[in-house]
mmCIF file of C-alpha atoms and ligand atoms in Angstrom:
data_model
loop_
_atom_site.group_PDB
_atom_site.id
_atom_site.type_symbol
_atom_site.label_atom_id
_atom_site.label_comp_id
_atom_site.label_asym_id
_atom_site.label_seq_id
_atom_site.Cartn_x
_atom_site.Cartn_y
_atom_site.Cartn_z
ATOM 1 C CA MET A 17 -12.723 -0.079 19.460
ATOM 2 C CA THR A 18 -12.311 -1.246 15.859
ATOM 3 C CA LYS A 19 -10.694 1.131 13.387
ATOM 4 C CA LYS A 20 -12.361 1.582 10.024
ATOM 5 C CA LEU A 21 -10.326 1.784 6.858
ATOM 6 C CA ILE A 22 -10.559 1.885 3.092
ATOM 7 C CA LEU A 23 -7.715 0.206 1.225
ATOM 8 C CA ASP A 24 -6.644 1.524 -2.168
ATOM 9 C CA VAL A 25 -4.838 -1.423 -3.753
ATOM 10 C CA ASP A 26 -3.052 -2.608 -6.911
ATOM 11 C CA THR A 27 -3.412 -6.214 -5.851
ATOM 12 C CA GLY A 28 -0.338 -8.098 -6.152
ATOM 13 C CA THR A 29 1.009 -10.504 -3.570
ATOM 14 C CA ASP A 30 1.671 -8.054 -0.727
ATOM 15 C CA ASP A 31 -1.560 -6.102 -1.300
ATOM 16 C CA ALA A 32 -3.336 -9.464 -0.957
ATOM 17 C CA VAL A 33 -1.873 -9.986 2.517
ATOM 18 C CA ALA A 34 -2.767 -6.387 3.414
ATOM 19 C CA ILE A 35 -6.388 -6.990 2.342
ATOM 20 C CA MET A 36 -6.606 -10.181 4.400
ATOM 21 C CA LEU A 37 -5.127 -8.459 7.471
ATOM 22 C CA ALA A 38 -7.529 -5.528 7.115
ATOM 23 C CA ALA A 39 -10.547 -7.797 6.567
ATOM 24 C CA LEU A 40 -9.801 -10.317 9.309
ATOM 25 C CA HIS A 41 -8.023 -8.577 12.189
ATOM 26 C CA ASP A 42 -10.382 -8.073 15.143
ATOM 27 C CA ASP A 43 -9.288 -4.466 15.667
ATOM 28 C CA LEU A 44 -10.057 -3.393 12.073
ATOM 29 C CA GLU A 45 -13.121 -2.991 9.900
ATOM 30 C CA LEU A 46 -12.421 -2.944 6.163
ATOM 31 C CA VAL A 47 -15.136 -0.650 4.763
ATOM 32 C CA GLY A 48 -14.174 -1.157 1.123
ATOM 33 C CA CYS A 49 -11.400 -1.560 -1.417
ATOM 34 C CA THR A 50 -10.616 0.639 -4.392
ATOM 35 C CA THR A 51 -8.294 -0.584 -7.109
ATOM 36 C CA VAL A 52 -5.730 1.190 -9.251
ATOM 37 C CA ASN A 53 -3.383 0.467 -12.127
ATOM 38 C CA GLY A 54 -0.047 -0.607 -10.655
ATOM 39 C CA ASN A 55 1.462 -4.035 -10.119
ATOM 40 C CA THR A 56 -0.691 -5.168 -13.046
ATOM 41 C CA SER A 57 -3.573 -3.682 -15.069
ATOM 42 C CA VAL A 58 -6.409 -2.276 -12.988
ATOM 43 C CA GLU A 59 -8.719 -5.007 -14.336
ATOM 44 C CA ASN A 60 -6.352 -7.696 -13.027
ATOM 45 C CA CYS A 61 -5.974 -5.809 -9.735
ATOM 46 C CA THR A 62 -9.770 -5.751 -9.338
ATOM 47 C CA GLU A 63 -10.105 -9.444 -10.121
ATOM 48 C CA ASN A 64 -7.271 -10.281 -7.733
ATOM 49 C CA THR A 65 -8.911 -8.233 -4.974
ATOM 50 C CA LEU A 66 -12.272 -9.955 -5.481
ATOM 51 C CA LYS A 67 -10.593 -13.369 -5.507
ATOM 52 C CA VAL A 68 -8.897 -12.644 -2.180
ATOM 53 C CA LEU A 69 -12.107 -11.446 -0.513
ATOM 54 C CA ASP A 70 -14.077 -14.420 -1.820
ATOM 55 C CA TYR A 71 -11.404 -16.933 -0.794
ATOM 56 C CA ILE A 72 -11.288 -15.697 2.804
ATOM 57 C CA GLY A 73 -15.094 -15.602 3.118
ATOM 58 C CA MET A 74 -15.537 -11.814 3.075
ATOM 59 C CA PRO A 75 -17.488 -11.387 -0.187
ATOM 60 C CA LYS A 76 -19.591 -8.477 1.070
ATOM 61 C CA ILE A 77 -16.711 -6.015 1.292
ATOM 62 C CA PRO A 78 -17.310 -3.730 -1.719
ATOM 63 C CA VAL A 79 -14.658 -3.309 -4.396
ATOM 64 C CA HIS A 80 -14.670 -0.299 -6.737
ATOM 65 C CA GLN A 81 -12.380 -0.168 -9.745
ATOM 66 C CA GLY A 82 -10.308 2.961 -10.248
ATOM 67 C CA LEU A 83 -7.938 4.623 -12.644
ATOM 68 C CA THR A 84 -6.394 2.746 -15.543
ATOM 69 C CA ARG A 85 -3.346 4.983 -15.803
ATOM 70 C CA PRO A 86 -1.466 7.762 -13.986
ATOM 71 C CA ILE A 87 -3.213 11.128 -13.647
ATOM 72 C CA ALA A 88 -0.900 13.156 -15.877
ATOM 73 C CA ARG A 89 0.970 10.611 -17.993
ATOM 74 C CA GLN A 90 -0.252 8.158 -20.599
ATOM 75 C CA ASP A 91 1.770 5.465 -18.842
ATOM 76 C CA PHE A 92 4.303 5.011 -16.059
ATOM 77 C CA PRO A 93 7.624 6.852 -16.580
ATOM 78 C CA GLU A 94 8.519 3.682 -18.541
ATOM 79 C CA PRO A 95 5.857 1.350 -19.966
ATOM 80 C CA ARG A 96 5.188 -1.848 -17.998
ATOM 81 C CA LYS A 97 6.953 -4.901 -19.413
ATOM 82 C CA GLU A 98 5.892 -8.459 -18.727
ATOM 83 C CA GLY A 99 8.786 -10.322 -17.136
ATOM 84 C CA ASP A 100 10.229 -7.282 -15.331
ATOM 85 C CA GLN A 101 11.111 -7.567 -11.647
ATOM 86 C CA GLY A 102 7.713 -6.350 -10.434
ATOM 87 C CA SER A 103 5.757 -8.763 -12.573
ATOM 88 C CA ARG A 104 7.954 -11.634 -11.371
ATOM 89 C CA ILE A 105 7.192 -10.741 -7.743
ATOM 90 C CA HIS A 106 3.427 -10.484 -8.297
ATOM 91 C CA GLY A 107 2.396 -12.061 -11.618
ATOM 92 C CA PRO A 108 -0.709 -10.727 -13.396
ATOM 93 C CA LYS A 109 -3.155 -13.086 -11.640
ATOM 94 C CA LEU A 110 -2.973 -14.407 -8.093
ATOM 95 C CA PRO A 111 -3.027 -18.213 -7.721
ATOM 96 C CA LEU A 112 -6.444 -18.356 -6.037
ATOM 97 C CA PRO A 113 -9.720 -19.943 -7.205
ATOM 98 C CA ASP A 114 -11.790 -17.959 -9.714
ATOM 99 C CA THR A 115 -14.607 -15.849 -8.310
ATOM 100 C CA SER A 116 -18.012 -14.799 -9.557
ATOM 101 C CA LEU A 117 -17.838 -11.621 -7.458
ATOM 102 C CA LYS A 118 -17.913 -8.373 -9.420
ATOM 103 C CA ALA A 119 -16.761 -4.848 -8.686
ATOM 104 C CA LYS A 120 -19.561 -2.614 -7.411
ATOM 105 C CA SER A 121 -18.550 0.133 -9.854
ATOM 106 C CA ASN A 122 -15.830 1.376 -12.165
ATOM 107 C CA ASN A 123 -15.767 4.669 -10.329
ATOM 108 C CA ALA A 124 -13.520 4.274 -7.329
ATOM 109 C CA VAL A 125 -12.822 7.991 -7.195
ATOM 110 C CA GLU A 126 -16.510 8.848 -6.806
ATOM 111 C CA TYR A 127 -16.856 6.090 -4.189
ATOM 112 C CA LEU A 128 -13.982 7.597 -2.194
ATOM 113 C CA ILE A 129 -15.387 11.113 -2.425
ATOM 114 C CA GLU A 130 -18.915 10.080 -1.422
ATOM 115 C CA THR A 131 -17.860 7.693 1.348
ATOM 116 C CA PHE A 132 -15.650 10.235 3.065
ATOM 117 C CA ARG A 133 -18.191 13.036 2.526
ATOM 118 C CA ASN A 134 -20.969 11.003 4.200
ATOM 119 C CA ALA A 135 -18.923 9.250 6.885
ATOM 120 C CA THR A 136 -20.229 9.576 10.407
ATOM 121 C CA ASP A 137 -17.303 7.637 11.924
ATOM 122 C CA GLU A 138 -13.610 8.194 11.245
ATOM 123 C CA ILE A 139 -12.300 6.108 8.359
ATOM 124 C CA ALA A 140 -8.580 5.914 7.605
ATOM 125 C CA LEU A 141 -7.532 5.925 3.956
ATOM 126 C CA VAL A 142 -4.733 3.450 3.273
ATOM 127 C CA PRO A 143 -3.300 3.654 -0.261
ATOM 128 C CA VAL A 144 -0.823 0.874 -0.976
ATOM 129 C CA GLY A 145 -0.483 1.346 -4.735
ATOM 130 C CA PRO A 146 0.181 4.305 -7.032
ATOM 131 C CA LEU A 147 -1.657 7.373 -5.707
ATOM 132 C CA SER A 148 -3.713 8.063 -8.870
ATOM 133 C CA ASN A 149 -7.179 7.556 -7.332
ATOM 134 C CA ILE A 150 -6.370 9.707 -4.327
ATOM 135 C CA ALA A 151 -5.013 12.552 -6.458
ATOM 136 C CA ALA A 152 -8.097 12.372 -8.696
ATOM 137 C CA ALA A 153 -10.357 12.610 -5.633
ATOM 138 C CA LEU A 154 -8.406 15.671 -4.485
ATOM 139 C CA ALA A 155 -8.806 17.253 -7.913
ATOM 140 C CA LEU A 156 -12.546 16.575 -8.127
ATOM 141 C CA ASP A 157 -13.612 17.440 -4.590
ATOM 142 C CA PRO A 158 -12.145 20.466 -2.816
ATOM 143 C CA ASP A 159 -13.491 19.068 0.493
ATOM 144 C CA PHE A 160 -11.833 15.660 0.142
ATOM 145 C CA VAL A 161 -8.692 16.781 1.938
ATOM 146 C CA LYS A 162 -10.631 17.799 5.037
ATOM 147 C CA ASN A 163 -13.078 14.889 4.916
ATOM 148 C CA VAL A 164 -10.295 12.295 5.262
ATOM 149 C CA PRO A 165 -9.054 12.199 8.855
ATOM 150 C CA GLU A 166 -5.953 10.067 8.304
ATOM 151 C CA VAL A 167 -3.924 8.713 5.397
ATOM 152 C CA VAL A 168 -1.410 5.865 5.759
ATOM 153 C CA ILE A 169 0.615 5.421 2.575
ATOM 154 C CA MET A 170 2.829 2.486 1.674
ATOM 155 C CA GLY A 171 5.331 4.095 -0.618
ATOM 156 C CA GLY A 172 8.571 5.961 -1.017
ATOM 157 C CA SER A 173 11.971 5.446 0.473
ATOM 158 C CA HIS A 174 14.780 7.376 2.072
ATOM 159 C CA GLY A 175 17.710 5.048 1.566
ATOM 160 C CA TRP A 176 17.245 3.455 -1.827
ATOM 161 C CA GLY A 177 14.664 2.706 -4.505
ATOM 162 C CA ASN A 178 13.246 -0.578 -5.724
ATOM 163 C CA ARG A 179 11.926 0.496 -9.145
ATOM 164 C CA THR A 180 14.907 2.714 -9.926
ATOM 165 C CA ALA A 181 18.010 3.504 -7.918
ATOM 166 C CA ALA A 182 16.178 6.568 -6.616
ATOM 167 C CA ALA A 183 12.512 5.661 -6.472
ATOM 168 C CA GLU A 184 10.100 3.234 -4.870
ATOM 169 C CA PHE A 185 7.511 1.717 -7.239
ATOM 170 C CA ASN A 186 4.224 3.215 -5.936
ATOM 171 C CA ILE A 187 5.544 6.785 -6.027
ATOM 172 C CA TRP A 188 7.483 6.261 -9.283
ATOM 173 C CA ALA A 189 4.376 4.856 -11.005
ATOM 174 C CA ASP A 190 2.447 8.140 -10.667
ATOM 175 C CA PRO A 191 4.814 10.820 -9.401
ATOM 176 C CA GLU A 192 2.483 13.741 -10.145
ATOM 177 C CA ALA A 193 -0.280 12.068 -8.126
ATOM 178 C CA ALA A 194 2.102 11.429 -5.242
ATOM 179 C CA ALA A 195 3.289 15.053 -5.296
ATOM 180 C CA MET A 196 -0.347 16.186 -5.068
ATOM 181 C CA VAL A 197 -1.098 13.879 -2.160
ATOM 182 C CA PHE A 198 1.943 14.869 -0.087
ATOM 183 C CA GLY A 199 1.285 18.541 -0.811
ATOM 184 C CA ALA A 200 -2.476 18.460 -0.225
ATOM 185 C CA GLY A 201 -2.535 19.278 3.491
ATOM 186 C CA PHE A 202 -4.279 16.184 4.871
ATOM 187 C CA ARG A 203 -4.705 16.335 8.658
ATOM 188 C CA LYS A 204 -2.464 13.333 9.265
ATOM 189 C CA VAL A 205 -0.269 11.506 6.758
ATOM 190 C CA THR A 206 1.900 8.537 7.668
ATOM 191 C CA MET A 207 4.331 7.143 5.122
ATOM 192 C CA VAL A 208 5.542 3.551 5.389
ATOM 193 C CA PRO A 209 8.545 3.431 3.050
ATOM 194 C CA LEU A 210 10.922 0.657 2.044
ATOM 195 C CA ASP A 211 13.235 1.644 4.918
ATOM 196 C CA ALA A 212 10.588 0.349 7.337
ATOM 197 C CA THR A 213 9.089 -2.499 5.349
ATOM 198 C CA TYR A 214 12.465 -4.196 4.905
ATOM 199 C CA GLN A 215 12.915 -4.237 8.681
ATOM 200 C CA ALA A 216 9.711 -6.247 8.963
ATOM 201 C CA ALA A 217 10.692 -8.776 6.284
ATOM 202 C CA LEU A 218 9.510 -12.335 6.995
ATOM 203 C CA CYS A 219 10.974 -15.765 6.246
ATOM 204 C CA THR A 220 9.837 -19.303 5.464
ATOM 205 C CA ALA A 221 9.371 -20.149 9.152
ATOM 206 C CA HIS A 222 6.820 -17.340 9.378
ATOM 207 C CA ALA A 223 5.061 -18.695 6.266
ATOM 208 C CA ASP A 224 4.992 -22.196 7.763
ATOM 209 C CA ALA A 225 3.444 -20.877 10.978
ATOM 210 C CA LEU A 226 0.691 -19.082 9.021
ATOM 211 C CA GLU A 227 0.054 -22.149 6.874
ATOM 212 C CA ALA A 228 -0.246 -24.319 9.980
ATOM 213 C CA HIS A 229 -3.413 -22.461 10.974
ATOM 214 C CA GLY A 230 -5.096 -24.254 8.063
ATOM 215 C CA THR A 231 -7.364 -21.274 7.347
ATOM 216 C CA PRO A 232 -7.793 -19.912 3.809
ATOM 217 C CA ALA A 233 -6.020 -16.694 4.839
ATOM 218 C CA GLY A 234 -3.176 -18.563 6.523
ATOM 219 C CA LYS A 235 -2.667 -20.801 3.496
ATOM 220 C CA ALA A 236 -2.885 -17.934 0.998
ATOM 221 C CA ALA A 237 -0.527 -15.729 3.007
ATOM 222 C CA ALA A 238 1.965 -18.597 3.199
ATOM 223 C CA THR A 239 1.776 -19.142 -0.571
ATOM 224 C CA PHE A 240 2.317 -15.443 -1.285
ATOM 225 C CA LEU A 241 5.132 -15.092 1.251
ATOM 226 C CA LYS A 242 6.977 -18.159 -0.087
ATOM 227 C CA HIS A 243 6.610 -16.857 -3.641
ATOM 228 C CA ARG A 244 7.938 -13.469 -2.550
ATOM 229 C CA ILE A 245 10.905 -15.016 -0.751
ATOM 230 C CA ALA A 246 11.868 -17.025 -3.847
ATOM 231 C CA SER A 247 11.475 -13.942 -6.073
ATOM 232 C CA TYR A 248 13.439 -11.626 -3.783
ATOM 233 C CA ASP A 249 16.192 -14.203 -3.372
ATOM 234 C CA SER A 250 16.578 -14.453 -7.129
ATOM 235 C CA ILE A 251 16.184 -10.804 -8.174
ATOM 236 C CA GLN A 252 16.427 -8.419 -5.200
ATOM 237 C CA PRO A 253 18.052 -10.402 -2.367
ATOM 238 C CA LEU A 254 17.942 -8.931 1.122
ATOM 239 C CA PRO A 255 21.189 -8.834 3.164
ATOM 240 C CA THR A 256 19.973 -12.067 4.788
ATOM 241 C CA LYS A 257 18.669 -14.395 2.104
ATOM 242 C CA GLY A 258 15.395 -16.216 2.704
ATOM 243 C CA TYR A 259 13.447 -13.100 3.725
ATOM 244 C CA ALA A 260 10.979 -10.878 1.852
ATOM 245 C CA PRO A 261 9.072 -7.737 2.818
ATOM 246 C CA ILE A 262 5.252 -7.693 2.707
ATOM 247 C CA HIS A 263 5.247 -3.916 2.296
ATOM 248 C CA ASP A 264 1.531 -3.174 2.103
ATOM 249 C CA ALA A 265 0.531 -5.242 5.110
ATOM 250 C CA LEU A 266 2.854 -3.177 7.326
ATOM 251 C CA ALA A 267 0.849 -0.041 6.467
ATOM 252 C CA VAL A 268 -2.314 -1.825 7.633
ATOM 253 C CA ALA A 269 -0.539 -3.053 10.768
ATOM 254 C CA ALA A 270 0.309 0.559 11.636
ATOM 255 C CA LEU A 271 -3.417 1.171 12.086
ATOM 256 C CA ILE A 272 -3.743 -1.743 14.510
ATOM 257 C CA ALA A 273 -0.862 -0.466 16.633
ATOM 258 C CA PRO A 274 1.168 2.616 15.681
ATOM 259 C CA GLU A 275 4.151 1.294 17.646
ATOM 260 C CA VAL A 276 4.760 -1.339 14.948
ATOM 261 C CA ILE A 277 6.634 1.471 13.139
ATOM 262 C CA ASP A 278 9.018 4.172 14.394
ATOM 263 C CA THR A 279 8.249 7.521 12.813
ATOM 264 C CA LYS A 280 9.662 11.031 12.552
ATOM 265 C CA PHE A 281 7.523 14.027 11.571
ATOM 266 C CA LEU A 282 9.248 15.612 8.554
ATOM 267 C CA HIS A 283 8.664 17.395 5.269
ATOM 268 C CA VAL A 284 8.276 15.101 2.247
ATOM 269 C CA ASP A 285 8.227 16.207 -1.399
ATOM 270 C CA VAL A 286 8.155 14.105 -4.552
ATOM 271 C CA GLU A 287 10.516 14.578 -7.505
ATOM 272 C CA THR A 288 8.515 14.747 -10.747
ATOM 273 C CA VAL A 289 11.028 15.937 -13.329
ATOM 274 C CA GLY A 290 14.491 14.480 -12.642
ATOM 275 C CA THR A 291 15.530 12.140 -15.429
ATOM 276 C CA LEU A 292 17.369 9.883 -12.974
ATOM 277 C CA THR A 293 15.293 10.601 -9.899
ATOM 278 C CA VAL A 294 11.653 10.835 -10.993
ATOM 279 C CA GLY A 295 9.420 9.442 -8.255
ATOM 280 C CA ARG A 296 11.926 9.917 -5.466
ATOM 281 C CA THR A 297 10.485 10.921 -2.108
ATOM 282 C CA VAL A 298 12.712 13.726 -0.874
ATOM 283 C CA ILE A 299 12.554 13.477 2.906
ATOM 284 C CA ASP A 300 13.963 16.452 4.739
ATOM 285 C CA THR A 301 15.643 14.558 7.576
ATOM 286 C CA GLN A 302 17.831 17.554 8.465
ATOM 287 C CA VAL A 303 14.933 20.031 8.477
ATOM 288 C CA ARG A 304 16.466 22.123 5.709
ATOM 289 C CA THR A 305 13.208 23.084 3.999
ATOM 290 C CA GLU A 306 11.649 24.388 7.193
ATOM 291 C CA ALA A 307 14.665 26.506 7.978
ATOM 292 C CA PHE A 308 15.268 27.909 4.514
ATOM 293 C CA ARG A 309 12.075 27.545 2.510
ATOM 294 C CA ARG A 310 9.514 27.550 5.307
ATOM 295 C CA LYS A 311 7.987 24.214 4.333
ATOM 296 C CA PRO A 312 6.703 22.624 7.529
ATOM 297 C CA ALA A 313 6.605 18.929 8.333
ATOM 298 C CA ASN A 314 3.734 17.201 6.525
ATOM 299 C CA CYS A 315 4.299 13.502 7.109
ATOM 300 C CA HIS A 316 5.079 10.947 9.801
ATOM 301 C CA VAL A 317 7.796 8.933 8.079
ATOM 302 C CA ALA A 318 8.548 5.401 9.289
ATOM 303 C CA PHE A 319 12.253 4.632 9.453
ATOM 304 C CA GLY A 320 11.930 1.465 11.516
ATOM 305 C CA ALA A 321 9.568 -1.429 12.111
ATOM 306 C CA ASN A 322 9.066 -4.180 14.691
ATOM 307 C CA ARG A 323 9.092 -7.492 12.820
ATOM 308 C CA ASP A 324 7.813 -9.606 15.730
ATOM 309 C CA LEU A 325 4.885 -7.327 16.447
ATOM 310 C CA PHE A 326 4.029 -7.169 12.740
ATOM 311 C CA PHE A 327 4.068 -10.943 12.468
ATOM 312 C CA SER A 328 1.935 -11.300 15.609
ATOM 313 C CA PHE A 329 -0.840 -9.319 13.894
ATOM 314 C CA LEU A 330 -0.761 -11.571 10.816
ATOM 315 C CA ASN A 331 -0.654 -14.620 13.044
ATOM 316 C CA SER A 332 -3.685 -13.625 15.086
ATOM 317 C CA ALA A 333 -5.700 -12.376 12.086
ATOM 318 C CA PHE A 334 -5.140 -15.568 10.088
ATOM 319 C CA SER A 335 -5.723 -18.043 12.932
ATOM 320 C CA PRO A 336 -9.070 -19.905 13.114
ATOM 321 C CA LYS A 337 -11.864 -17.788 14.589
ATOM 322 C CA ALA A 338 -13.317 -19.154 17.811
HETATM 323 C C1 BDR B 521 5.104 -1.475 -3.426
HETATM 324 O O1 BDR B 521 5.109 -1.693 -4.836
HETATM 325 C C2 BDR B 521 4.265 -2.746 -5.170
HETATM 326 O O2 BDR B 521 4.875 -3.582 -6.076
HETATM 327 C C3 BDR B 521 3.903 -3.449 -3.888
HETATM 328 O O3 BDR B 521 2.599 -3.979 -3.940
HETATM 329 C C4 BDR B 521 4.029 -2.364 -2.856
HETATM 330 O O4 BDR B 521 2.834 -1.641 -2.729
HETATM 331 C C5 BDR B 521 6.495 -1.731 -2.887
HETATM 332 O O5 BDR B 521 7.417 -0.921 -3.531
HETATM 333 CA CA1 CA B 522 0.769 -2.474 -3.682
#
């Protein structure tokens, strides 16, 4: 049975691969995309999302544009600067042909609320950017939390940050929104943090194999992966050079087969005030909060990932359809 999902994206290079996996894998049905300010402005994220869907021949998947800034702050904890590490990994515009497709609305939050309110089948919500749209939906609709059966978040980290020493970008970019989402009481929340996505990092040989399919998705994924490898090698090298994570696509892969990640059910909170630690996901690996503050587990946190299985999903999704 196919699994339905809505992707909330700040399309960048890894979001683009996540969109293609969600749109093209036989076991998934991408119901729609919502966009959010993140890797680049929300307008660029929307255009990038539409370009991806058009390029891979899935123009009917609706795209709704969302929030232009975090829910409580005028800007990220520090304003975005062109030329910073994130913009070098993604760039403002993806290198794909222009599209005439347009967003269906500028009200992603309303789209999320209405779609989950009226859903007759289960739809998973997969946010892979800052959590601004999701927090806004929670604030506007008291039933949103119970209408969404499952949330799979790419974000956070246990070991180290990528935007600051303490924080991963998606959580750092709207920490108040992230704190709301983790504290909301969704039925099932899975978090795919950097700790897992780095274990599923891919290399040039993987890109070559995707490119060899000759499909638009295979060629685009190869372009994005090669760009990411070059960027990571120059600014955030992995222990083995020549590899780069495709964070957001791993969150989508976890819907195809949960065993692609190894999870533990733990309590997760988000730091919103620390001057050095704002945006840090505080993961209670030793179950201290439950014992002393009575905060129960709220999240299935991925600490590991299976690179080969992850790649096999990309490989099958981006191969020519029979
Ligand atoms: C996350 O931040 C963004 O730059 C990526 O698209 C991904 O969602 C990784 O920290
Ligand atoms: Ca993203």
